[in-house]
Amino acid sequence: MISKRPHRVAVLALPAVIPLELGIAAEIFGRDPHYRLTVCAEGRSASLPGSGLTVNTPAGLEELKPAETVIIPGYEDVDATVSTAVLDAIRAAHARGARLVSICTAAFALAAAGVLDDRPATTHWRCTAELQDRYPKIDVLPNCLFVDDGDILTSAGVTTGIDLSLHLIRRDFGSAAANTRARGLVAPPQRQGGQAQFIERLMPDASGDQLGPLRDWMLENLALPLDLGTLATRAHMSRRTLSRRFREETGVSPMAWLADARIDRAREILETTTEPVENIGRLTGLGAPVSVRAAFHRRIGISPKEYRAVWRGSSTSATATATVRHSPPDHEAAVRPSVSRTNPRRGTASTPRPFVGLDAGAGLAGEAMTQSRSWGTTFDR
């Protein structure tokens, strides 16, 4: 979409908007000459939790009408009711063809408006399960950094808004424009692909305690060559009964839980020690270094060395965070492949929708949120 006319962007600040996410959207698009930015809010005011600040803007919901892109930063309480006026404004913007973009928990606002039904989407990893439970028609992709589904884009937590914003610039005006903006932000132009959100742990929470002692024993004996037969004997159950009850309590099979527990332990060792990968495989039961690397690439999306670099700030961190996918030439549009999505709650979607899902990686550092006249917004304490 190469054009000399500025692309009109409206940033919609909902009550209890997260300051950093509002600042990301306003800073990136408010200072880019390719865009004309307006920050708006219902009642022309929105609170910023924990900061003592309030966003006061001359623009209300009516400013969404001329916008070609509507960006909604995340807000503090996903249980808060989004007003009917806001939901109607979101639906109207979508109906007339505006591009909708959510950062972090703002996916809940899009979901409440009904525009995410039968579409892929993501949000902060802490909230993906809740988003899926509350809105089962959405194909929630919990490991993605962001999801580009054409006219609706959703992103994971907080600084992924930078990644998504740069992706939008690249999509709208080409790689050169996105790279220029990234340099101004002192941020990588593209976050490393194929990488999962860095959640606290991969092991799912248990909903029952009957097999709690067995899980504790597994955690204490990760280095042993455990198999289903060994676990069933330990639990005094048949393999079938153990598998059924284990899945009832955790949602996964015993061996799947064990595999994630081993990776979680390996992550802890990588984050806190300088233990070589050869020893990590032995300590966690993941096996030879090649098996450890394969497990990390499969579940985390990067190698153990890159993971350690991210979390320990080693000299290899620049390499780990600067590895990017090849961008299309400036004059080419980003390609969104058609993908068959499978949701474990609903089965495979009958009509796959084209989207791009980039998996999450290391945090990005951006410039601090600053006040700009182009936002049309003031901050009052």
Short mmCIF file of C-alpha atoms in Angstrom, two decimals:
data_model
loop_
_atom_site.label_atom_id
_atom_site.label_comp_id
_atom_site.label_asym_id
_atom_site.label_seq_id
_atom_site.Cartn_x
_atom_site.Cartn_y
_atom_site.Cartn_z
CA MET A 1 0.00 0.00 0.00
CA ILE A 2 2.53 2.61 -1.15
CA SER A 3 0.84 6.02 -1.01
CA LYS A 4 1.81 9.66 -0.52
CA ARG A 5 -1.35 10.31 1.47
CA PRO A 6 -0.90 9.65 5.20
CA HIS A 7 -2.70 6.56 6.43
CA ARG A 8 -5.26 7.54 9.06
CA VAL A 9 -4.81 5.71 12.39
CA ALA A 10 -7.06 6.00 15.43
CA VAL A 11 -5.77 4.71 18.75
CA LEU A 12 -8.70 3.90 21.01
CA ALA A 13 -7.85 4.25 24.72
CA LEU A 14 -10.25 2.19 26.81
CA PRO A 15 -10.69 2.70 30.58
CA ALA A 16 -7.63 1.56 32.56
CA VAL A 17 -5.56 1.47 29.38
CA ILE A 18 -2.04 0.13 29.95
CA PRO A 19 0.26 3.17 29.63
CA LEU A 20 3.14 1.44 27.85
CA GLU A 21 0.89 -0.06 25.20
CA LEU A 22 -0.83 3.25 24.57
CA GLY A 23 2.58 4.88 24.35
CA ILE A 24 3.89 2.30 21.89
CA ALA A 25 1.05 2.89 19.44
CA ALA A 26 1.14 6.66 19.83
CA GLU A 27 4.93 6.96 19.62
CA ILE A 28 5.39 4.72 16.60
CA PHE A 29 2.56 6.04 14.45
CA GLY A 30 2.43 9.59 15.81
CA ARG A 31 6.01 10.27 14.74
CA ASP A 32 5.91 8.45 11.40
CA PRO A 33 5.18 10.77 8.44
CA HIS A 34 3.39 7.95 6.65
CA TYR A 35 0.56 8.13 9.20
CA ARG A 36 -1.83 10.66 10.66
CA LEU A 37 -2.61 9.69 14.23
CA THR A 38 -5.56 10.49 16.48
CA VAL A 39 -5.87 9.21 20.05
CA CYS A 40 -9.50 8.96 21.06
CA ALA A 41 -11.49 7.72 24.03
CA GLU A 42 -15.12 7.35 25.00
CA GLY A 43 -16.03 10.51 26.86
CA ARG A 44 -12.67 11.89 25.62
CA SER A 45 -10.93 10.63 28.75
CA ALA A 46 -9.36 7.40 30.03
CA SER A 47 -7.49 6.54 33.21
CA LEU A 48 -4.01 5.00 33.24
CA PRO A 49 -3.85 2.51 36.13
CA GLY A 50 -1.03 2.74 38.63
CA SER A 51 0.35 5.99 37.25
CA GLY A 52 -1.97 8.64 38.61
CA LEU A 53 -2.38 9.90 35.05
CA THR A 54 -5.43 10.46 32.92
CA VAL A 55 -5.54 10.64 29.13
CA ASN A 56 -7.53 13.67 28.02
CA THR A 57 -8.13 13.95 24.31
CA PRO A 58 -10.30 16.19 22.14
CA ALA A 59 -11.34 13.11 20.14
CA GLY A 60 -14.22 10.82 21.05
CA LEU A 61 -15.54 7.65 19.44
CA GLU A 62 -16.65 9.64 16.41
CA GLU A 63 -12.97 9.80 15.33
CA LEU A 64 -13.05 6.10 14.56
CA LYS A 65 -15.27 6.77 11.55
CA PRO A 66 -12.62 8.22 9.21
CA ALA A 67 -9.86 5.89 10.47
CA GLU A 68 -8.39 3.33 8.10
CA THR A 69 -6.74 1.49 10.99
CA VAL A 70 -8.07 1.31 14.55
CA ILE A 71 -5.54 0.28 17.19
CA ILE A 72 -6.73 -0.72 20.66
CA PRO A 73 -4.03 -0.95 23.35
CA GLY A 74 -4.50 -3.43 26.18
CA TYR A 75 -6.34 -2.55 29.34
CA GLU A 76 -5.91 -3.62 32.95
CA ASP A 77 -9.02 -5.67 33.75
CA VAL A 78 -10.18 -8.16 31.11
CA ASP A 79 -13.28 -8.81 33.24
CA ALA A 80 -14.35 -5.20 32.94
CA THR A 81 -17.41 -4.64 30.78
CA VAL A 82 -16.69 -2.83 27.54
CA SER A 83 -19.43 -0.29 26.91
CA THR A 84 -22.05 -0.84 24.25
CA ALA A 85 -20.98 2.38 22.54
CA VAL A 86 -17.39 1.14 22.20
CA LEU A 87 -18.47 -2.29 20.95
CA ASP A 88 -20.80 -0.68 18.41
CA ALA A 89 -17.98 1.60 17.24
CA ILE A 90 -15.66 -1.40 16.79
CA ARG A 91 -18.30 -3.31 14.82
CA ALA A 92 -19.03 -0.28 12.65
CA ALA A 93 -15.33 0.25 11.90
CA HIS A 94 -14.97 -3.39 10.93
CA ALA A 95 -18.11 -3.32 8.79
CA ARG A 96 -16.90 -0.39 6.72
CA GLY A 97 -13.54 -2.05 6.08
CA ALA A 98 -11.23 -0.45 8.65
CA ARG A 99 -8.30 -2.57 9.82
CA LEU A 100 -8.59 -3.53 13.49
CA VAL A 101 -5.49 -4.07 15.64
CA SER A 102 -5.31 -5.16 19.27
CA ILE A 103 -2.32 -5.08 21.58
CA CYS A 104 -2.24 -7.59 24.42
CA THR A 105 -5.56 -7.83 26.34
CA ALA A 106 -7.42 -5.60 23.87
CA ALA A 107 -8.20 -8.86 22.06
CA PHE A 108 -10.95 -9.24 24.66
CA ALA A 109 -12.59 -6.04 23.39
CA LEU A 110 -12.49 -7.33 19.81
CA ALA A 111 -13.86 -10.66 21.03
CA ALA A 112 -16.69 -8.96 22.91
CA ALA A 113 -17.59 -7.12 19.73
CA GLY A 114 -17.84 -10.48 17.94
CA VAL A 115 -15.35 -9.62 15.20
CA LEU A 116 -12.92 -12.42 16.15
CA ASP A 117 -15.41 -15.27 15.73
CA ASP A 118 -14.00 -18.05 13.52
CA ARG A 119 -10.67 -16.26 13.25
CA PRO A 120 -7.17 -16.90 14.64
CA ALA A 121 -6.05 -14.54 17.38
CA THR A 122 -3.63 -14.24 20.28
CA THR A 123 -3.15 -12.25 23.46
CA HIS A 124 -0.80 -12.23 26.45
CA TRP A 125 0.06 -15.80 27.42
CA ARG A 126 -1.48 -15.32 30.88
CA CYS A 127 -4.85 -14.69 29.25
CA THR A 128 -4.94 -17.06 26.27
CA ALA A 129 -6.78 -19.83 28.15
CA GLU A 130 -9.35 -17.37 29.45
CA LEU A 131 -9.86 -15.88 26.00
CA GLN A 132 -10.46 -19.36 24.58
CA ASP A 133 -12.80 -20.38 27.40
CA ARG A 134 -14.82 -17.20 27.22
CA TYR A 135 -15.00 -17.06 23.43
CA PRO A 136 -14.83 -20.65 22.09
CA LYS A 137 -15.48 -19.55 18.49
CA ILE A 138 -12.04 -17.91 18.37
CA ASP A 139 -9.06 -19.97 17.25
CA VAL A 140 -6.68 -18.80 19.99
CA LEU A 141 -3.00 -19.30 19.13
CA PRO A 142 -1.30 -19.12 22.54
CA ASN A 143 2.32 -19.19 21.37
CA CYS A 144 2.22 -16.46 18.75
CA LEU A 145 3.92 -13.12 19.00
CA PHE A 146 1.20 -11.70 16.81
CA VAL A 147 -1.36 -12.90 14.28
CA ASP A 148 -2.03 -11.10 11.02
CA ASP A 149 -5.41 -12.21 9.70
CA GLY A 150 -5.66 -9.57 7.01
CA ASP A 151 -8.07 -6.94 8.28
CA ILE A 152 -7.75 -7.96 11.94
CA LEU A 153 -4.43 -8.28 13.75
CA THR A 154 -3.85 -9.28 17.36
CA SER A 155 -0.66 -9.36 19.43
CA ALA A 156 0.66 -10.83 22.65
CA GLY A 157 1.72 -8.86 25.70
CA VAL A 158 3.06 -5.34 26.06
CA THR A 159 6.16 -4.82 23.88
CA THR A 160 4.87 -7.12 21.16
CA GLY A 161 2.98 -4.00 20.19
CA ILE A 162 6.31 -2.77 18.81
CA ASP A 163 6.68 -5.89 16.68
CA LEU A 164 3.14 -5.62 15.38
CA SER A 165 3.43 -1.89 14.69
CA LEU A 166 6.62 -2.38 12.66
CA HIS A 167 4.91 -5.24 10.83
CA LEU A 168 2.07 -2.88 9.90
CA ILE A 169 4.50 -0.28 8.58
CA ARG A 170 6.28 -2.94 6.57
CA ARG A 171 2.96 -4.17 5.19
CA ASP A 172 1.75 -0.66 4.38
CA PHE A 173 4.87 1.07 3.10
CA GLY A 174 7.56 -1.57 2.66
CA SER A 175 10.65 -2.79 4.47
CA ALA A 176 12.63 0.42 4.09
CA ALA A 177 10.00 2.43 5.94
CA ALA A 178 9.76 -0.18 8.71
CA ASN A 179 13.54 -0.38 9.05
CA THR A 180 13.83 3.40 9.29
CA ARG A 181 11.20 3.49 12.03
CA ALA A 182 12.89 0.63 13.87
CA ARG A 183 16.19 2.51 13.90
CA GLY A 184 14.45 5.48 15.47
CA LEU A 185 13.06 3.21 18.17
CA VAL A 186 16.43 1.48 18.65
CA ALA A 187 14.59 -1.79 18.07
CA PRO A 188 15.16 -4.77 15.76
CA PRO A 189 13.07 -4.32 12.58
CA GLN A 190 11.74 -7.86 12.96
CA ARG A 191 11.70 -10.03 16.05
CA GLN A 192 13.12 -13.50 15.59
CA GLY A 193 10.53 -15.81 14.11
CA GLY A 194 9.61 -19.35 15.11
CA GLN A 195 9.75 -18.60 18.80
CA ALA A 196 7.16 -19.18 21.51
CA GLN A 197 6.05 -16.66 24.12
CA PHE A 198 8.28 -16.97 27.18
CA ILE A 199 5.66 -18.23 29.56
CA GLU A 200 6.59 -19.00 33.17
CA ARG A 201 6.37 -22.72 32.56
CA LEU A 202 5.15 -25.11 29.92
CA MET A 203 3.56 -27.59 32.33
CA PRO A 204 -0.19 -27.00 32.63
CA ASP A 205 -1.79 -26.41 36.00
CA ALA A 206 -3.51 -29.40 37.55
CA SER A 207 -7.21 -29.36 38.42
CA GLY A 208 -6.94 -32.35 40.78
CA ASP A 209 -4.58 -33.63 43.47
CA GLN A 210 -4.93 -37.41 43.30
CA LEU A 211 -1.82 -37.69 41.13
CA GLY A 212 -0.04 -34.77 42.79
CA PRO A 213 2.42 -37.04 44.63
CA LEU A 214 3.28 -38.77 41.35
CA ARG A 215 3.93 -35.45 39.61
CA ASP A 216 6.12 -34.32 42.51
CA TRP A 217 8.09 -37.56 42.23
CA MET A 218 8.48 -37.07 38.49
CA LEU A 219 9.89 -33.59 39.08
CA GLU A 220 12.39 -35.00 41.57
CA ASN A 221 13.49 -37.72 39.16
CA LEU A 222 13.59 -36.04 35.75
CA ALA A 223 17.03 -37.46 35.03
CA LEU A 224 15.74 -41.04 35.19
CA PRO A 225 14.65 -42.87 32.00
CA LEU A 226 10.95 -42.69 32.88
CA ASP A 227 8.30 -44.34 30.75
CA LEU A 228 4.56 -44.89 31.05
CA GLY A 229 5.03 -48.34 32.57
CA THR A 230 7.31 -46.99 35.31
CA LEU A 231 4.86 -44.21 36.12
CA ALA A 232 1.88 -46.59 36.20
CA THR A 233 3.72 -48.91 38.58
CA ARG A 234 4.60 -45.97 40.79
CA ALA A 235 0.95 -44.86 40.87
CA HIS A 236 -0.35 -48.41 41.39
CA MET A 237 -2.55 -48.12 38.32
CA SER A 238 -2.79 -49.65 34.91
CA ARG A 239 -1.30 -47.63 32.06
CA ARG A 240 -4.75 -46.89 30.67
CA THR A 241 -6.13 -45.74 34.02
CA LEU A 242 -3.09 -43.56 34.69
CA SER A 243 -3.30 -41.95 31.28
CA ARG A 244 -7.01 -41.24 31.69
CA ARG A 245 -6.74 -39.78 35.20
CA PHE A 246 -3.58 -37.84 34.40
CA ARG A 247 -5.30 -36.23 31.45
CA GLU A 248 -8.36 -35.44 33.57
CA GLU A 249 -6.17 -33.56 36.07
CA THR A 250 -3.75 -31.81 33.71
CA GLY A 251 -5.30 -31.90 30.24
CA VAL A 252 -2.29 -33.74 28.78
CA SER A 253 -0.80 -37.22 28.82
CA PRO A 254 1.81 -38.22 31.44
CA MET A 255 4.61 -38.32 28.89
CA ALA A 256 3.67 -34.93 27.39
CA TRP A 257 3.66 -33.43 30.90
CA LEU A 258 7.02 -35.04 31.61
CA ALA A 259 8.53 -33.66 28.40
CA ASP A 260 7.44 -30.12 29.27
CA ALA A 261 8.66 -30.53 32.86
CA ARG A 262 12.08 -31.47 31.55
CA ILE A 263 12.20 -28.44 29.26
CA ASP A 264 11.08 -26.19 32.12
CA ARG A 265 13.92 -27.53 34.26
CA ALA A 266 16.37 -27.01 31.40
CA ARG A 267 15.14 -23.42 31.02
CA GLU A 268 15.75 -22.82 34.73
CA ILE A 269 19.30 -24.17 34.46
CA LEU A 270 20.00 -22.06 31.38
CA GLU A 271 18.66 -18.93 33.06
CA THR A 272 20.57 -19.33 36.32
CA THR A 273 23.78 -21.26 35.59
CA THR A 274 26.53 -21.67 33.02
CA GLU A 275 26.03 -25.43 32.86
CA PRO A 276 26.89 -26.71 29.35
CA VAL A 277 24.16 -28.21 27.22
CA GLU A 278 25.79 -31.64 27.47
CA ASN A 279 25.20 -31.66 31.23
CA ILE A 280 21.72 -30.16 30.96
CA GLY A 281 20.55 -33.11 28.88
CA ARG A 282 21.81 -35.50 31.53
CA LEU A 283 20.38 -33.53 34.45
CA THR A 284 16.92 -33.18 32.94
CA GLY A 285 16.52 -36.47 31.11
CA LEU A 286 16.34 -34.75 27.73
CA GLY A 287 19.31 -36.80 26.57
CA ALA A 288 22.10 -35.95 24.16
CA PRO A 289 22.75 -32.32 23.14
CA VAL A 290 21.09 -32.91 19.78
CA SER A 291 17.93 -34.02 21.61
CA VAL A 292 18.03 -30.98 23.89
CA ARG A 293 18.33 -28.66 20.91
CA ALA A 294 15.53 -30.43 19.07
CA ALA A 295 13.25 -30.20 22.11
CA PHE A 296 13.96 -26.48 22.49
CA HIS A 297 13.36 -25.73 18.84
CA ARG A 298 10.12 -27.71 18.95
CA ARG A 299 8.65 -26.15 22.12
CA ILE A 300 10.48 -22.81 22.55
CA GLY A 301 11.41 -22.06 18.95
CA ILE A 302 15.07 -21.22 19.55
CA SER A 303 18.20 -23.11 20.57
CA PRO A 304 19.36 -23.49 24.19
CA LYS A 305 22.30 -21.19 23.41
CA GLU A 306 19.98 -18.46 22.13
CA TYR A 307 17.66 -18.93 25.09
CA ARG A 308 20.54 -18.48 27.54
CA ALA A 309 21.73 -15.41 25.64
CA VAL A 310 18.30 -13.81 25.95
CA TRP A 311 17.99 -14.40 29.69
CA ARG A 312 21.58 -13.95 30.83
CA GLY A 313 22.61 -11.11 28.52
CA SER A 314 25.66 -12.92 27.21
CA SER A 315 27.83 -11.67 24.36
CA THR A 316 25.77 -13.79 21.96
CA SER A 317 22.55 -12.00 22.79
CA ALA A 318 22.87 -9.63 19.85
CA THR A 319 22.98 -12.59 17.53
CA ALA A 320 20.07 -14.24 19.28
CA THR A 321 17.76 -11.27 19.05
CA ALA A 322 18.83 -9.87 15.71
CA THR A 323 18.21 -12.98 13.63
CA VAL A 324 15.28 -12.14 11.37
CA ARG A 325 13.35 -13.60 8.53
CA HIS A 326 14.01 -12.23 5.07
CA SER A 327 11.70 -9.34 4.33
CA PRO A 328 10.03 -8.92 0.96
CA PRO A 329 11.36 -6.13 -1.28
CA ASP A 330 9.96 -2.71 -0.50
CA HIS A 331 7.57 -2.84 -3.43
CA GLU A 332 6.17 -6.24 -2.53
CA ALA A 333 3.30 -6.88 -0.16
CA ALA A 334 3.84 -9.31 2.71
CA VAL A 335 2.56 -12.76 1.82
CA ARG A 336 -0.01 -14.33 4.10
CA PRO A 337 -0.14 -18.06 3.42
CA SER A 338 -3.33 -20.04 3.66
CA VAL A 339 -3.09 -22.27 6.71
CA SER A 340 -5.39 -24.97 7.99
CA ARG A 341 -5.96 -24.19 11.63
CA THR A 342 -6.90 -26.86 14.12
CA ASN A 343 -8.52 -25.93 17.39
CA PRO A 344 -8.61 -28.76 19.96
CA ARG A 345 -12.00 -27.59 21.13
CA ARG A 346 -13.67 -27.49 17.73
CA GLY A 347 -11.60 -29.50 15.27
CA THR A 348 -10.22 -28.22 11.98
CA ALA A 349 -11.68 -25.04 10.54
CA SER A 350 -13.64 -25.80 7.40
CA THR A 351 -12.60 -22.62 5.56
CA PRO A 352 -9.01 -21.71 6.44
CA ARG A 353 -8.40 -17.97 6.51
CA PRO A 354 -5.07 -16.53 5.41
CA PHE A 355 -3.00 -15.16 8.25
CA VAL A 356 0.54 -14.66 9.41
CA GLY A 357 1.45 -15.80 12.91
CA LEU A 358 4.88 -14.82 14.16
CA ASP A 359 5.91 -16.54 17.37
CA ALA A 360 7.08 -14.63 20.38
CA GLY A 361 10.64 -14.07 21.37
CA ALA A 362 12.79 -11.90 23.56
CA GLY A 363 11.71 -8.51 24.89
CA LEU A 364 12.40 -5.37 22.93
CA ALA A 365 13.56 -2.03 24.22
CA GLY A 366 11.84 1.01 22.80
CA GLU A 367 11.97 4.71 23.46
CA ALA A 368 10.05 6.02 26.43
CA MET A 369 6.53 7.26 25.87
CA THR A 370 6.69 10.97 25.10
CA GLN A 371 4.12 13.65 24.49
CA SER A 372 3.57 14.63 20.86
CA ARG A 373 1.27 17.25 19.44
CA SER A 374 0.40 14.88 16.62
CA TRP A 375 -1.38 12.61 19.10
CA GLY A 376 -3.99 15.22 19.86
CA THR A 377 -3.68 14.13 23.49
CA THR A 378 -2.55 15.53 26.82
CA PHE A 379 -1.70 13.69 30.01
CA ASP A 380 -2.92 15.18 33.29
CA ARG A 381 -1.85 14.08 36.73
#
